[in-house]
Short mmCIF file of C-alpha atoms in Angstrom, two decimals:
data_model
loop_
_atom_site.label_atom_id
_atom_site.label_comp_id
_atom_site.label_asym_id
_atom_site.label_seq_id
_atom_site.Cartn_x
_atom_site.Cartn_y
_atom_site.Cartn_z
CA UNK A 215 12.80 10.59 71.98
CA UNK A 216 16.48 11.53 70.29
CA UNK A 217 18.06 10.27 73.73
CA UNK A 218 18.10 6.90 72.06
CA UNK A 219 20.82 7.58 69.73
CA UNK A 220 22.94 7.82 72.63
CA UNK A 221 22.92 4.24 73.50
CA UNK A 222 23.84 3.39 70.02
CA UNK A 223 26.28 5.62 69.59
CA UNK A 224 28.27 4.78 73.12
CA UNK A 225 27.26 1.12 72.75
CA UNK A 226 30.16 0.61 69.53
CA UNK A 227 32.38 3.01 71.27
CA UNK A 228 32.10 0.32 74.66
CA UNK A 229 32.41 -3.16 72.67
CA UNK A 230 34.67 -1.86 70.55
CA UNK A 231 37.00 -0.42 73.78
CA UNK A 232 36.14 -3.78 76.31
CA UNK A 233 35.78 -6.39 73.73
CA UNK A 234 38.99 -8.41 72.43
CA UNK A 235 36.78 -11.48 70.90
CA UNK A 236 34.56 -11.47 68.31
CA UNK A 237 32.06 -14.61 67.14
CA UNK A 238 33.07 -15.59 64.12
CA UNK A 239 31.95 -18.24 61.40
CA UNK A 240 34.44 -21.24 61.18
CA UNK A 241 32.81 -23.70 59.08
CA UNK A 242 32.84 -21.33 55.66
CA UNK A 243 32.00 -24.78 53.60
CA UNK A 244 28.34 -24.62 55.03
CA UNK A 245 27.90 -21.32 52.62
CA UNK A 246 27.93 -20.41 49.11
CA UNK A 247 30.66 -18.60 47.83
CA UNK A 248 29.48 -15.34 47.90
CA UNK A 249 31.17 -12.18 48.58
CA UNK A 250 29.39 -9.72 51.15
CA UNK A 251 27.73 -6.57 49.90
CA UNK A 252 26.08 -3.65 50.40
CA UNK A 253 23.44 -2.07 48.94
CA UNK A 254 22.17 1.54 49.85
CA UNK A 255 18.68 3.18 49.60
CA UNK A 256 16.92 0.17 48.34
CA UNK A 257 13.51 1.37 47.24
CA UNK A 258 10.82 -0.69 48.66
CA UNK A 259 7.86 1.80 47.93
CA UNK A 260 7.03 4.83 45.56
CA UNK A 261 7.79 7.58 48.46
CA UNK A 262 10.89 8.83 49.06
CA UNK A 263 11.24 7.48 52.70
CA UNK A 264 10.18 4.56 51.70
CA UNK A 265 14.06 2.90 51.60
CA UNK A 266 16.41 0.09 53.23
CA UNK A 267 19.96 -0.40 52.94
CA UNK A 268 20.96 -4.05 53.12
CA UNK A 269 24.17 -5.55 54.76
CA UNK A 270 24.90 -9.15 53.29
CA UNK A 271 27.19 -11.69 54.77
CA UNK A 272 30.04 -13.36 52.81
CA UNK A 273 29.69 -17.11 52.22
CA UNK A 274 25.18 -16.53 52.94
CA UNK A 275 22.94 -18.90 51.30
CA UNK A 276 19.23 -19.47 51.56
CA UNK A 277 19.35 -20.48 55.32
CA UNK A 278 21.24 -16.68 56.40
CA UNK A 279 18.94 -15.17 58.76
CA UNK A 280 18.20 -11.25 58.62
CA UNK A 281 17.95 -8.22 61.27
CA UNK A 282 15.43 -5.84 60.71
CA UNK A 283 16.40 -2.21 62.24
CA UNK A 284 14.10 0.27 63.36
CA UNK A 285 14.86 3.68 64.04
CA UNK A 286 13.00 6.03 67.00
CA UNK A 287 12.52 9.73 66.60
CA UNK A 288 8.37 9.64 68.07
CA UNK A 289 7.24 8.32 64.95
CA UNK A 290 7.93 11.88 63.39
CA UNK A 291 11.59 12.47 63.48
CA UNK A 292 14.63 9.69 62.59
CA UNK A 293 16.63 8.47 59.98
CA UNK A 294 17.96 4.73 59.53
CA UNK A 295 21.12 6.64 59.63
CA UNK A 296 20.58 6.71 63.90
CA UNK A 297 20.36 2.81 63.51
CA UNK A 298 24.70 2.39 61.99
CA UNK A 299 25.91 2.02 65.44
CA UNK A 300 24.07 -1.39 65.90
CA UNK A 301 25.07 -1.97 62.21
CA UNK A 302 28.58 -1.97 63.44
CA UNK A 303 28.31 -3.89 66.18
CA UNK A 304 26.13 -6.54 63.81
CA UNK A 305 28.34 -7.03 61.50
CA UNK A 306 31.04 -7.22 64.06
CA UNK A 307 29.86 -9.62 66.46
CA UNK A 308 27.26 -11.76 64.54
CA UNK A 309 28.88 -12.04 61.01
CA UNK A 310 26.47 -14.31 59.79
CA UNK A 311 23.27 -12.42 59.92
CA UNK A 312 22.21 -10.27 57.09
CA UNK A 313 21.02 -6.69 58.26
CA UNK A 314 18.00 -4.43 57.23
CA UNK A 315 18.40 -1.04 58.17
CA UNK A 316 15.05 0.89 57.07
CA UNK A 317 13.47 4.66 56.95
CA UNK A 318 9.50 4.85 57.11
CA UNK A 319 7.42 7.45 56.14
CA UNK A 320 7.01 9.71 58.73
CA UNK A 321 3.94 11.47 60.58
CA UNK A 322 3.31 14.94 58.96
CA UNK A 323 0.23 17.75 59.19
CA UNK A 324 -0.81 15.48 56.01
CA UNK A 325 -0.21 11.44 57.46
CA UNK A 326 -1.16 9.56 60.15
CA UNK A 327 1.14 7.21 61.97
CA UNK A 328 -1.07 4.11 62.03
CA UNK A 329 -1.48 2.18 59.61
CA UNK A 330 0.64 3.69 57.17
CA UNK A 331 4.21 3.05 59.22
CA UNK A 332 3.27 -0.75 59.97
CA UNK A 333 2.11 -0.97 56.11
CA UNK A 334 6.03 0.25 55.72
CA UNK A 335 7.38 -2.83 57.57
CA UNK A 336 4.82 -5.08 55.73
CA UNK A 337 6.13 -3.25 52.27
CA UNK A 338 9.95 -4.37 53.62
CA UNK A 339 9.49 -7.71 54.41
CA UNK A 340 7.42 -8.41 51.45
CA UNK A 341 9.77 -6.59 49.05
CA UNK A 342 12.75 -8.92 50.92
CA UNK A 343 10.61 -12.06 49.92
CA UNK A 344 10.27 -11.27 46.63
CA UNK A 345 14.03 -10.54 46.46
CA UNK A 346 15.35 -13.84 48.59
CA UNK A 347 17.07 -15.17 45.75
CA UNK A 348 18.71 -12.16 44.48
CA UNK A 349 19.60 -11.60 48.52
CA UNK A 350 20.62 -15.27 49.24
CA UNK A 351 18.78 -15.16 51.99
CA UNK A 352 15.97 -17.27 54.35
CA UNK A 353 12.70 -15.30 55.05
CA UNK A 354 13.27 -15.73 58.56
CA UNK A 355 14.05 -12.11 60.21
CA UNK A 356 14.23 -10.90 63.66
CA UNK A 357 13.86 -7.34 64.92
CA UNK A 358 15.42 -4.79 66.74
CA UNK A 359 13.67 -1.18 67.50
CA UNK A 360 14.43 1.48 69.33
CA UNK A 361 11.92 3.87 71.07
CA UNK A 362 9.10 4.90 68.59
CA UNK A 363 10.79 1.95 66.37
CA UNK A 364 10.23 -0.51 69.17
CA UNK A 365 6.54 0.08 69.43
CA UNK A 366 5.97 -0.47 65.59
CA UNK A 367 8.31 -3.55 65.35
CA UNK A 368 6.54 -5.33 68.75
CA UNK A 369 3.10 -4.28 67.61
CA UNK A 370 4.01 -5.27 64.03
CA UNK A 371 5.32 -8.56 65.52
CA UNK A 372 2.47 -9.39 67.37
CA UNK A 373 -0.41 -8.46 65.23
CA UNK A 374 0.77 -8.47 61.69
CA UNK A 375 3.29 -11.63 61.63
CA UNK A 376 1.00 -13.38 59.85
CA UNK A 377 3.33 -15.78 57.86
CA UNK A 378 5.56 -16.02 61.24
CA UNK A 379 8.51 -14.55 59.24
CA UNK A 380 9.63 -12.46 62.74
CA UNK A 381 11.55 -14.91 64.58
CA UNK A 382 12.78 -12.62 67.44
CA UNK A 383 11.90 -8.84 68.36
CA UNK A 384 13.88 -6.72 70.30
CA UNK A 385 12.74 -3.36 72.23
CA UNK A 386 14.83 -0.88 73.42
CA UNK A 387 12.30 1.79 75.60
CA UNK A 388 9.46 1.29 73.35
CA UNK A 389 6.02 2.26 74.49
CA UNK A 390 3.74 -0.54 74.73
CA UNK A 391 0.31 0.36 76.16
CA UNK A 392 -1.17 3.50 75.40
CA UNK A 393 -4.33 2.43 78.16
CA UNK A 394 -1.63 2.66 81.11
CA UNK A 395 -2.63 5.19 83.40
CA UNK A 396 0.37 6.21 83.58
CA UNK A 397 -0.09 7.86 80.09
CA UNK A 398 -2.98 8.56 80.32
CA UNK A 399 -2.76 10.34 84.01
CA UNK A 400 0.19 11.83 83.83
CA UNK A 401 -0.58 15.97 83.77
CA UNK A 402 3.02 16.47 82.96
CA UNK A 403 2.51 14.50 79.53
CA UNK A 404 -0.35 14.87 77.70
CA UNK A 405 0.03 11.69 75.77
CA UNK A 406 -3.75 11.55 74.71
CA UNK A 407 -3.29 15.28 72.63
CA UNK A 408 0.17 14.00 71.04
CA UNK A 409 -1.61 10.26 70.20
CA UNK A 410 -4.49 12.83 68.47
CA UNK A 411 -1.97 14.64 66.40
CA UNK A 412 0.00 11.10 65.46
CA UNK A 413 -3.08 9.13 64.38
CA UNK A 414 -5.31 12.01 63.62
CA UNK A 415 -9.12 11.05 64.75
CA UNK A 416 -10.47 11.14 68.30
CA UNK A 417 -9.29 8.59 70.42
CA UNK A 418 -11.45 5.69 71.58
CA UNK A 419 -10.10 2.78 74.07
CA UNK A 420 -10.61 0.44 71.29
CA UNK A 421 -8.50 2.23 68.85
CA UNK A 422 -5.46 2.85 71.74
CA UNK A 423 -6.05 -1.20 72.28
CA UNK A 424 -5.15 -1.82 68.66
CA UNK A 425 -2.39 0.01 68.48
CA UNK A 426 -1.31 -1.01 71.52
CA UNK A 427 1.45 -4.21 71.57
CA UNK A 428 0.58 -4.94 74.66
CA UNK A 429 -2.79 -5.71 73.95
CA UNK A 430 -2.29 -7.12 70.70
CA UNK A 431 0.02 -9.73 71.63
CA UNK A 432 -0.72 -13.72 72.18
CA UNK A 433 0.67 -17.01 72.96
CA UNK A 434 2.21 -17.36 69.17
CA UNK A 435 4.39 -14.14 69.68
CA UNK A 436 7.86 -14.92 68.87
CA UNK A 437 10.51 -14.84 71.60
CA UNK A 438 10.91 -10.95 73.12
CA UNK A 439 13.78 -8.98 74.98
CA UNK A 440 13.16 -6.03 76.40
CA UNK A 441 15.13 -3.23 77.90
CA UNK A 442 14.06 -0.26 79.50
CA UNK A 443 14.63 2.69 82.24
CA UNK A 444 13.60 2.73 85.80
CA UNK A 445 13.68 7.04 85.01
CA UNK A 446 12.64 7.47 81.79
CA UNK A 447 11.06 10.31 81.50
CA UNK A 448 9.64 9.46 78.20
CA UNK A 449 8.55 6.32 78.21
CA UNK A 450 6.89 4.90 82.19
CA UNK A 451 9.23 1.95 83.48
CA UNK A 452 5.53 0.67 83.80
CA UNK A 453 5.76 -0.06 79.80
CA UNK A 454 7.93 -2.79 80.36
CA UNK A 455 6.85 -4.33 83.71
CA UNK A 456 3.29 -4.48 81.83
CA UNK A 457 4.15 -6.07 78.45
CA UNK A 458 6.91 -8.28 80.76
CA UNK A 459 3.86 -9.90 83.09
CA UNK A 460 1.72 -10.13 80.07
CA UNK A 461 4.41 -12.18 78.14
CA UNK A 462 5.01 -14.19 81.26
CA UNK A 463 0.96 -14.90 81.82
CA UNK A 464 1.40 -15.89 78.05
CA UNK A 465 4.00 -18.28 78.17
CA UNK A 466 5.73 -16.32 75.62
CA UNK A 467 9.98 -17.12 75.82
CA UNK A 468 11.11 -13.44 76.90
CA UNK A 469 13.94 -11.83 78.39
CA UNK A 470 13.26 -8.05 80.17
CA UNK A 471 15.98 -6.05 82.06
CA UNK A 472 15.17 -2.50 83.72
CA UNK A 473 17.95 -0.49 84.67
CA UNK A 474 16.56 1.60 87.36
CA UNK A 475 18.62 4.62 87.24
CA UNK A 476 18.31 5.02 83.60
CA UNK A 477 16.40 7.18 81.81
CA UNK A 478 15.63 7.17 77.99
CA UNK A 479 18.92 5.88 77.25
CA UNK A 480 21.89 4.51 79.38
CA UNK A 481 26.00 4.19 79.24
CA UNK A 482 28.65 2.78 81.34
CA UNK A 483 28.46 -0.64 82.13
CA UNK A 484 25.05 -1.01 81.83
CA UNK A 485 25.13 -0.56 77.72
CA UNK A 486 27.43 -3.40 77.73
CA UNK A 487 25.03 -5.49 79.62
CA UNK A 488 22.45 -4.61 77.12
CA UNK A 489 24.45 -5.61 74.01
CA UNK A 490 25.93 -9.01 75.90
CA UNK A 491 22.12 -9.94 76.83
CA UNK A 492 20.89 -9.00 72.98
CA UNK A 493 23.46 -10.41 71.52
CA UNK A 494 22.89 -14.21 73.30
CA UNK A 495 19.35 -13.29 72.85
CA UNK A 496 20.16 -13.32 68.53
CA UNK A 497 22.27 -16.24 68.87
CA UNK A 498 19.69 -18.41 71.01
CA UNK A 499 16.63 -17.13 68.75
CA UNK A 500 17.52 -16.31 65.00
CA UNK A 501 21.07 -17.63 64.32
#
């Protein structure tokens, strides 16, 4: 799934080149004092993938919202590092938000992805609670993923929000239903062997259920945007359309846009369509 680092990538390049403006905070007496800062590799567990680096505002206090980042790579491959464009473009464009960009362990002839990479977002969000007043910052956090990130932050948004700290969750060609036949009868794809080798027992329907967003979610899900590829041949365009109806039977506040000439990843003037539409989407839901 390594297409996916091309939107990021020609997504900064495009704002950067069409963009004059930039939102900006005007009313600096609402904040604290506080210079922004950085702070790389932030160990939130004992393995070595188990790091964040953090991105804080100037002038944050204990109402600055955060953006938790979510890198692809099939839940095997995939660094935060694939993640800096949107940093960029952040930090740019919504100054005011505080940024999370994470590594999880990845799947190995040793791991399994499930539960252990949903455990890793649990691990971040806890270690950010227990850090909010070091931080400055709220416990309210929204999140963006990005292929194989998008799955785990919408399934860990729908089934393990438990304290409704995700406010917002954004995916970018994430799988969502691993019971669509169009996994599951596609002879080109043998999604059932690579599921196997990711989660490392037989598969029942029950077990592709849980670990499925799209069955997972509810009526309480926070507010969704989607985005996804009418050719991807990664991920069905029947991903989206079937998480989109289920959020709309729901009543769940969603946005969804499918490109239909794009495949796992998209340029032009359709990647600045996709950061105008996420951007609003941040402002309306988490700012």
């Amino acid at each position: 799934m390594k297409p996916i680092k091309t939107i990021i990538i020609l997504l900064i390049i495009a704002v950067s080149s069409y963009s004059c403006t930039s939102d900006s905070n005007t009313d600096g007496n609402d904040f604290v004092d506080l210079e922004a800062a950085i702070q790389f590799d932030v160990p939130y567990g004992d393995h070595e993938s188990q790091t964040y680096d953090i991105y804080l505002p100037a002038h944050r206090d204990i109402d600055t919202k955060a953006l938790i980042l979510v890198h692809g790579g099939g839940w095997t491959s995939g660094d935060k590092n694939d993640m800096n464009g949107f940093v960029e473009l952040i930090k740019k464009d919504l100054p005011n938000l505080a940024i999370v960009n994470m590594n999880y362990r990845l799947v190995d002839e040793t791991t399994e992805a499930y539960p252990m990479q949903i455990n890793d977002i649990t691990a971040v969000v806890k270690h950010l609670n227990d850090n909010l007043d070091d931080y400055q910052i709220s416990d309210d956090y929204g999140f963006i993923g990005t292929s194989a990130g998008a799955h785990l932050a919408l399934l860990w948004s729908y089934a393990f929000n438990h304290d409704k700290h995700a406010k917002m969750v954004c995916s970018i060609v994430g799988p969502t239903n691993f019971t669509d036949s169009a996994y599951t009868e596609n002879v080109n794809f043998d999604t059932l062997k690579m599921l196997e080798e990711l989660y490392g027992i037989d598969l029942t329907t029950e077990f592709l259920e849980e670990v499925s967003p799209y069955h997972q979610v509810t009526n309480s899900a926070p507010p969704t945007i989607l985005f996804y590829g009418g050719k991807d041949p990664l991920v069905p365009v029947s991903q989206g359309n079937l998480l989109q109806e289920k959020l709309e039977d729901l009543g769940v506040m969603h946005e969804y846009t499918l490109y239909p000439e794009a495949g796992h990843g998209w340029a032009g003037l359709e990647l600045l369509d996709t950061w105008a539409k996420l951007k609003g989407f941040i402002k309306a839901h988490l700012e």
